[in-house]
Short mmCIF file of C-alpha atoms in Angstrom, two decimals:
data_model
loop_
_atom_site.label_atom_id
_atom_site.label_comp_id
_atom_site.label_asym_id
_atom_site.label_seq_id
_atom_site.Cartn_x
_atom_site.Cartn_y
_atom_site.Cartn_z
CA MET M 1 0.14 -0.13 0.17
CA TYR M 2 1.32 3.51 -0.28
CA ASP M 3 2.79 4.71 2.60
CA ASN M 4 0.61 7.70 3.73
CA SER M 5 1.76 7.06 7.94
CA THR M 6 3.05 10.63 8.12
CA ASP M 7 0.29 12.49 5.72
CA ASP M 8 -1.93 14.30 8.35
CA ARG M 9 -4.43 15.26 6.00
CA SER M 10 -4.78 12.03 4.94
CA ALA M 11 -5.08 10.52 8.14
CA ARG M 12 -7.90 13.10 8.78
CA ASP M 13 -9.80 12.68 5.52
CA GLY M 14 -10.65 8.96 6.11
CA ARG M 15 -13.86 8.51 4.08
CA ASP M 16 -14.12 6.18 1.33
CA ALA M 17 -13.07 7.20 -2.10
CA GLU M 18 -14.12 4.21 -3.72
CA ALA M 19 -17.89 5.05 -2.57
CA ALA M 20 -17.33 8.43 -4.18
CA SER M 21 -16.19 7.23 -7.10
CA ALA M 22 -19.64 5.02 -7.67
CA GLY M 23 -20.86 8.10 -10.10
CA SER M 24 -22.42 10.60 -7.37
CA ALA M 25 -22.60 14.36 -8.24
CA ASP M 26 -19.52 16.52 -7.59
CA ALA M 27 -20.80 18.44 -4.66
CA ALA M 28 -21.85 15.09 -2.94
CA ARG M 29 -18.04 13.32 -3.78
CA ALA M 30 -15.99 12.65 -0.86
CA PRO M 31 -12.70 14.21 -1.23
CA LEU M 32 -10.11 11.63 -2.41
CA ASP M 33 -7.60 10.68 0.71
CA CYS M 34 -3.80 10.91 -1.04
CA ASP M 35 -4.22 6.40 -1.45
CA ALA M 36 -6.76 7.15 -3.88
CA THR M 37 -5.41 9.91 -5.57
CA VAL M 38 -1.95 8.12 -6.20
CA ARG M 39 -3.94 5.10 -7.58
CA ARG M 40 -5.37 7.47 -10.35
CA LEU M 41 -1.61 9.17 -11.15
CA TRP M 42 -1.45 7.21 -14.45
CA ASP M 43 -4.79 7.98 -15.46
CA TYR M 44 -5.08 11.56 -14.44
CA LEU M 45 -1.49 12.26 -16.38
CA ASP M 46 -3.04 10.33 -19.40
CA ARG M 47 -6.28 11.55 -18.94
CA GLU M 48 -8.24 8.87 -18.91
CA LEU M 49 -10.12 9.84 -16.10
CA SER M 50 -13.73 10.97 -15.81
CA GLU M 51 -14.12 14.56 -15.52
CA ALA M 52 -15.42 14.36 -12.06
CA ASP M 53 -12.45 12.45 -11.26
CA MET M 54 -10.23 14.48 -12.87
CA ARG M 55 -11.29 17.61 -10.92
CA ALA M 56 -11.29 15.46 -7.52
CA VAL M 57 -7.53 14.63 -8.03
CA ASP M 58 -7.04 18.10 -8.96
CA ALA M 59 -8.79 19.62 -5.73
CA HIS M 60 -6.36 16.60 -3.38
CA LEU M 61 -3.34 17.73 -5.35
CA ALA M 62 -4.41 21.48 -4.45
CA ILE M 63 -4.41 20.87 -0.63
CA CYS M 64 -1.63 18.47 -0.53
CA GLU M 65 2.22 18.75 0.20
CA LYS M 66 3.26 14.83 -0.34
CA CYS M 67 1.00 13.92 -3.78
CA PRO M 68 2.53 16.84 -6.50
CA PRO M 69 5.92 15.54 -6.44
CA HIS M 70 4.59 11.87 -7.21
CA PHE M 71 2.66 13.11 -10.25
CA GLU M 72 5.36 15.86 -11.47
CA PHE M 73 7.83 13.10 -11.14
CA GLU M 74 6.12 10.62 -13.24
CA ARG M 75 4.83 13.30 -15.65
CA ALA M 76 8.58 14.39 -16.19
CA LEU M 77 9.03 10.23 -16.86
CA LEU M 78 6.17 10.37 -19.76
CA LYS M 79 7.60 13.06 -21.41
CA ALA M 80 11.06 11.82 -21.29
CA VAL M 81 10.02 8.56 -22.61
CA ALA M 82 7.87 10.83 -25.67
CA ALA M 83 10.88 12.84 -26.52
CA ALA M 84 13.57 9.85 -26.77
CA ARG M 85 11.56 8.25 -29.06
CA ALA M 86 13.84 6.06 -32.05
CA GLU M 87 14.02 7.61 -35.50
CA HIS M 88 14.19 5.72 -38.92
CA THR M 89 18.02 7.60 -40.10
CA GLU M 90 17.48 6.27 -43.68
CA ALA M 91 14.17 6.85 -44.47
CA GLU M 92 14.25 7.64 -48.22
CA ALA M 93 16.62 4.62 -48.86
CA LEU M 94 13.83 2.53 -46.99
CA ARG M 95 11.11 4.08 -49.05
CA ARG M 96 13.08 2.66 -52.21
CA ARG M 97 12.97 -0.40 -50.66
CA VAL M 98 9.39 -0.96 -50.14
CA VAL M 99 8.55 0.57 -53.20
CA ALA M 100 10.68 -1.82 -54.97
CA ALA M 101 8.95 -4.94 -52.94
CA LEU M 102 5.90 -3.58 -53.61
CA ALA M 103 6.49 -3.19 -57.22
CA ARG M 104 7.20 -7.17 -57.69
CA GLU M 105 3.74 -7.36 -56.30
CA GLY M 106 2.11 -5.33 -58.96
CA TYR M 107 2.35 -2.02 -57.98
CA THR M 108 3.04 0.91 -60.10
CA VAL M 109 4.83 3.92 -58.97
CA PRO M 110 2.06 6.97 -60.09
CA ARG M 111 3.29 9.31 -62.58
CA ASN M 112 3.46 12.86 -61.28
CA GLY M 113 0.79 15.24 -63.20
CA MET N 1 -2.84 -9.77 -58.18
CA MET N 2 -3.79 -8.72 -61.52
CA THR N 3 -1.40 -9.21 -63.66
CA ALA N 4 -1.11 -8.87 -67.48
CA ASP N 5 -2.11 -11.93 -68.68
CA VAL N 6 -5.10 -12.91 -66.68
CA VAL N 7 -7.84 -13.44 -68.93
CA PRO N 8 -11.40 -13.14 -66.78
CA GLN N 9 -14.03 -15.68 -67.18
CA GLY N 10 -16.83 -15.49 -69.58
CA ALA N 11 -14.78 -13.56 -72.24
CA SER N 12 -16.17 -13.03 -75.69
CA ASP N 13 -16.17 -14.45 -79.07
CA ASP N 14 -13.39 -12.19 -79.56
CA PRO N 15 -10.97 -13.59 -77.47
CA ALA N 16 -8.27 -11.52 -78.63
CA GLY N 17 -9.74 -8.06 -78.12
CA ALA N 18 -11.14 -9.31 -74.96
CA THR N 19 -8.01 -9.97 -73.77
CA VAL N 20 -6.87 -6.36 -74.93
CA ALA N 21 -10.01 -4.74 -73.48
CA SER N 22 -9.71 -6.43 -70.38
CA THR N 23 -5.73 -6.05 -69.48
CA ALA N 24 -6.38 -2.66 -70.12
CA SER N 25 -9.22 -2.39 -67.65
CA GLY N 26 -6.80 -4.32 -65.24
CA GLU N 27 -3.71 -2.59 -65.69
CA ALA N 28 -6.15 0.88 -64.94
CA GLU N 29 -7.73 -0.77 -62.10
CA LEU N 30 -4.13 -1.56 -60.57
CA ALA N 31 -3.18 1.70 -61.09
CA ALA N 32 -5.81 3.57 -59.67
CA ARG N 33 -5.34 0.94 -56.51
CA SER N 34 -1.58 2.25 -56.93
CA ARG N 35 -2.16 5.69 -56.66
CA ALA N 36 -4.67 5.57 -53.56
CA PHE N 37 -2.12 3.23 -52.06
CA GLU N 38 0.35 5.81 -52.66
CA GLN N 39 -1.46 8.62 -51.48
CA GLU N 40 -3.13 6.97 -48.40
CA ALA N 41 -0.76 4.40 -47.14
CA LEU N 42 2.69 5.57 -48.26
CA ARG N 43 2.16 8.94 -47.17
CA TRP N 44 2.90 7.28 -43.68
CA LEU N 45 6.07 5.58 -44.44
CA PRO N 46 8.33 7.58 -42.26
CA ASP N 47 5.40 7.17 -39.38
CA VAL N 48 5.56 3.30 -39.98
CA ALA N 49 9.48 3.40 -39.90
CA ARG N 50 9.60 4.92 -36.70
CA PHE N 51 6.86 2.97 -34.96
CA ALA N 52 9.34 -0.04 -36.27
CA MET N 53 12.04 1.42 -35.11
CA SER N 54 9.91 1.38 -31.72
CA LEU N 55 9.31 -1.62 -31.42
CA THR N 56 12.26 -3.23 -32.52
CA HIS N 57 15.30 -1.14 -31.47
CA SER N 58 17.34 -2.31 -34.43
CA GLN N 59 17.39 -0.59 -38.05
CA PRO N 60 17.48 -3.67 -39.88
CA ASP N 61 14.64 -5.20 -37.90
CA ALA N 62 12.86 -2.29 -38.63
CA ASP N 63 13.36 -2.39 -42.25
CA ASP N 64 12.31 -5.61 -42.80
CA LEU N 65 8.90 -5.33 -40.77
CA VAL N 66 8.02 -1.88 -42.72
CA GLN N 67 8.55 -3.92 -45.97
CA GLU N 68 6.46 -6.74 -44.67
CA THR N 69 3.97 -4.57 -43.19
CA TYR N 70 3.33 -2.45 -46.63
CA LEU N 71 3.17 -5.86 -48.76
CA LYS N 72 0.74 -7.27 -46.57
CA ALA N 73 -1.55 -3.84 -46.42
CA PHE N 74 -0.67 -3.71 -50.38
CA ARG N 75 -2.15 -7.50 -50.71
CA SER N 76 -5.08 -6.65 -48.48
CA TRP N 77 -5.82 -2.81 -49.59
CA ARG N 78 -9.55 -4.01 -50.70
CA THR N 79 -10.12 -4.60 -47.07
CA PHE N 80 -9.01 -1.17 -46.18
CA HIS N 81 -11.97 1.66 -46.35
CA GLU N 82 -11.39 4.91 -48.00
CA GLY N 83 -11.40 7.80 -45.17
CA ALA N 84 -10.71 5.31 -42.39
CA ASP N 85 -7.31 5.78 -40.11
CA ALA N 86 -4.52 4.83 -42.16
CA ARG N 87 -1.82 5.42 -40.16
CA ARG N 88 -4.04 3.08 -37.81
CA TRP N 89 -4.64 0.49 -39.72
CA LEU N 90 -1.02 0.40 -40.34
CA PHE N 91 0.13 0.33 -37.47
CA THR N 92 -2.06 -2.39 -36.55
CA ILE N 93 -0.31 -4.19 -39.11
CA CYS N 94 2.98 -3.50 -38.25
CA LYS N 95 2.25 -4.68 -34.69
CA ARG N 96 0.40 -7.86 -36.02
CA SER N 97 4.04 -8.25 -37.69
CA PHE N 98 6.54 -7.79 -34.77
CA LEU N 99 4.47 -10.02 -31.87
CA GLN N 100 3.15 -12.97 -34.49
CA VAL N 101 6.86 -14.41 -34.37
CA ARG N 102 7.57 -13.75 -30.84
CA GLU N 103 4.10 -14.70 -29.68
CA ARG N 104 4.78 -18.57 -31.34
CA GLU N 105 8.19 -18.39 -29.47
CA GLN N 106 6.96 -17.52 -26.54
CA ARG N 107 6.20 -20.38 -23.49
CA THR N 108 5.40 -18.21 -20.85
CA VAL N 109 2.88 -15.58 -20.31
CA GLU N 110 3.06 -13.21 -17.13
CA VAL N 111 0.36 -13.03 -15.17
CA GLU N 112 -0.51 -9.25 -15.26
CA GLY N 113 -1.49 -8.03 -11.79
CA GLU N 114 -3.75 -5.25 -11.05
CA PRO N 115 -2.82 -1.77 -12.98
CA GLU N 116 -2.80 0.10 -9.80
CA LEU N 117 -0.49 -1.74 -7.73
CA GLU N 118 1.94 -1.07 -10.42
CA THR N 119 1.14 2.49 -9.54
CA LEU N 120 1.37 2.74 -6.14
CA ALA N 121 4.75 0.74 -6.89
CA ALA N 122 6.02 3.64 -9.06
CA VAL N 123 5.25 6.07 -6.33
CA ARG N 124 7.19 3.63 -3.95
CA MET N 125 10.08 4.10 -5.97
CA HIS N 126 9.93 8.02 -5.97
CA ALA N 127 9.15 8.06 -2.32
CA ALA N 128 12.86 6.24 -2.09
CA ALA N 129 14.40 8.58 -4.21
CA VAL N 130 13.45 11.41 -2.65
CA ARG N 131 14.67 9.71 0.96
CA SER N 132 17.71 9.18 -0.34
CA GLY N 133 18.10 13.15 -2.43
CA ALA N 134 17.67 11.88 -5.44
CA GLY N 135 13.86 13.51 -5.42
CA ASP N 136 14.80 15.13 -9.49
CA LEU N 137 16.40 12.40 -10.61
CA TRP N 138 15.79 12.52 -14.31
CA ALA N 139 16.98 16.28 -14.27
CA GLN N 140 20.82 15.15 -13.08
CA LEU N 141 20.39 11.89 -15.63
CA ASP N 142 20.90 11.74 -19.39
CA LEU N 143 17.95 9.88 -19.86
CA GLY N 144 17.87 9.63 -24.14
CA PRO N 145 20.08 6.59 -24.44
CA ALA N 146 18.97 5.24 -21.00
CA ILE N 147 15.58 5.36 -21.98
CA GLU N 148 16.14 3.82 -25.33
CA ARG N 149 18.30 0.70 -23.47
CA ALA N 150 15.36 0.42 -20.94
CA MET N 151 12.85 0.19 -24.04
CA ALA N 152 14.78 -2.10 -25.15
CA GLY N 153 14.91 -4.32 -22.30
CA LEU N 154 10.70 -4.39 -21.90
CA PRO N 155 9.37 -7.91 -22.89
CA GLU N 156 7.47 -7.34 -26.80
CA TYR N 157 4.18 -7.12 -25.60
CA TYR N 158 4.95 -4.02 -22.94
CA ARG N 159 7.07 -2.40 -24.97
CA ALA N 160 4.19 -2.73 -28.07
CA VAL N 161 1.98 -1.03 -25.87
CA ALA N 162 4.22 1.76 -24.16
CA VAL N 163 5.20 2.74 -27.81
CA VAL N 164 1.91 3.53 -28.95
CA VAL N 165 0.58 5.23 -26.10
CA ASP N 166 3.54 7.00 -24.66
CA VAL N 167 5.81 7.34 -27.95
CA GLU N 168 2.99 7.43 -30.75
CA GLY N 169 0.59 9.35 -28.10
CA TYR N 170 -2.75 7.60 -28.67
CA GLY N 171 -5.41 7.15 -26.08
CA TYR N 172 -6.54 3.89 -24.51
CA GLU N 173 -9.50 3.29 -26.67
CA ASP N 174 -7.46 3.74 -29.62
CA ALA N 175 -4.72 1.85 -28.40
CA ALA N 176 -7.02 -1.00 -27.69
CA ALA N 177 -8.18 -0.88 -30.79
CA LEU N 178 -4.59 -0.61 -32.70
CA LEU N 179 -3.21 -3.41 -30.32
CA GLU N 180 -6.28 -5.45 -30.67
CA LEU N 181 -6.69 -5.71 -26.81
CA PRO N 182 -9.40 -5.22 -24.67
CA LEU N 183 -9.04 -1.88 -22.66
CA GLY N 184 -8.27 -3.09 -19.48
CA THR N 185 -5.34 -5.37 -21.56
CA VAL N 186 -3.89 -2.52 -22.54
CA ARG N 187 -4.49 -0.41 -19.11
CA SER N 188 -2.90 -3.47 -16.97
CA ARG N 189 0.79 -3.73 -19.53
CA LEU N 190 1.24 0.04 -19.80
CA PHE N 191 1.31 0.57 -15.84
CA ARG N 192 3.44 -2.58 -15.67
CA ALA N 193 5.86 -1.00 -18.48
CA ARG N 194 6.06 2.14 -17.13
CA ARG N 195 6.93 0.38 -13.76
CA LEU N 196 9.33 -1.80 -15.37
CA LEU N 197 11.04 1.87 -17.13
CA GLN N 198 11.25 3.09 -14.24
CA GLU N 199 13.33 0.19 -12.85
CA SER N 200 15.14 0.19 -15.33
CA LEU N 201 16.45 4.03 -14.83
CA PHE N 202 17.09 3.43 -11.79
CA GLU N 203 19.07 0.85 -11.92
CA TYR N 204 20.88 2.70 -14.42
CA ALA N 205 20.56 5.95 -11.83
CA ARG N 206 22.53 3.34 -9.10
CA ASP N 207 25.37 2.55 -11.88
CA ALA N 208 26.03 6.20 -12.06
CA GLY N 209 26.24 6.76 -8.32
CA PHE N 210 22.94 7.48 -7.29
CA ALA N 211 22.57 5.88 -3.67
CA ILE N 212 18.96 5.12 -4.16
CA PRO N 213 17.79 1.55 -2.49
CA ARG N 214 15.69 -1.03 -3.90
CA ALA N 215 12.07 -1.67 -3.38
CA THR N 216 11.74 -5.04 -1.33
CA ASP N 217 7.67 -4.37 -1.11
CA PRO N 218 6.60 -7.79 -2.62
CA SER N 219 4.10 -5.87 -4.69
CA SER N 220 6.66 -4.72 -6.57
CA ARG N 221 8.73 -7.55 -7.66
CA PRO N 222 7.50 -9.01 -11.36
CA ALA N 223 4.28 -11.45 -11.52
CA ARG N 224 5.30 -14.76 -11.80
CA ALA N 225 5.18 -16.50 -14.89
CA GLU N 226 2.52 -18.90 -15.91
CA GLN N 227 3.10 -22.04 -17.97
CA GLU N 228 0.49 -21.49 -21.16
CA PRO N 229 -0.44 -24.89 -22.77
CA ARG N 230 0.98 -24.60 -26.36
#
């Protein structure tokens, strides 16, 4: 389990976040505690949560000191992974090879104009 | 495949003329198919090449995979619906080709655990890094080569999901369609892939001299492998 034993806010907020995520309106939704927030971290960073859940995570991050650094750390990781994508360095040569292979299958290179 | 010497059935009593007409018709159809393929499929070759590179981490293997992808695409071009997402269609063909050999060779399938446990494991790793003074680890490392190595070290079925979502930027639903997986499986493999990437990068950091403790909680260990009957 996520170690939030030193988190006073989390200790005070003992309401069940799972019950709150059962689709109830925002006004009735119990605030998320640290454990519930962190469990939603990657769904949140991927923007795959419902709007209500996104707002609930935002609300917790706005008042919590412990959770935001985790979110920033993982966000930075995802950004680095996206930036480090492997590029093909000989795309033109590859294209010629592919077109030659396709020609053996009957592909005819379209004429320009 | 249409060739110049194919004679359609039911040729008329002017076989030579019919042959010429059918040959011309066949060539026109092939030319039209080639034009459409050029415009809708070949335009995505740089993207498919990059996708193949991300999957294989080997330019020669990527080249083979790209060629195979486009041959399969051309052969099945009639099944492609005009106006559909050609890039995603090509990525799906590429993914199938990439994984089908490996699925045949694979004898075990890891049991995928609850996705949120992977999230918690990753956060525990960061918490351990913070306690050892390396909370901003990414800013202190040259991540490019490390990520390249970490991605190449992922099992292919995790790497494919990580590439589709984290590199190519597809959402979960589109990724599930592209990868031909249930959405839940996409999510669980993606979160596992990210946790494994993070573990690999932390090992890289330890090799570089960062004193980051290893996670000892059982939930941070890889799932046990189960024998899949073949």
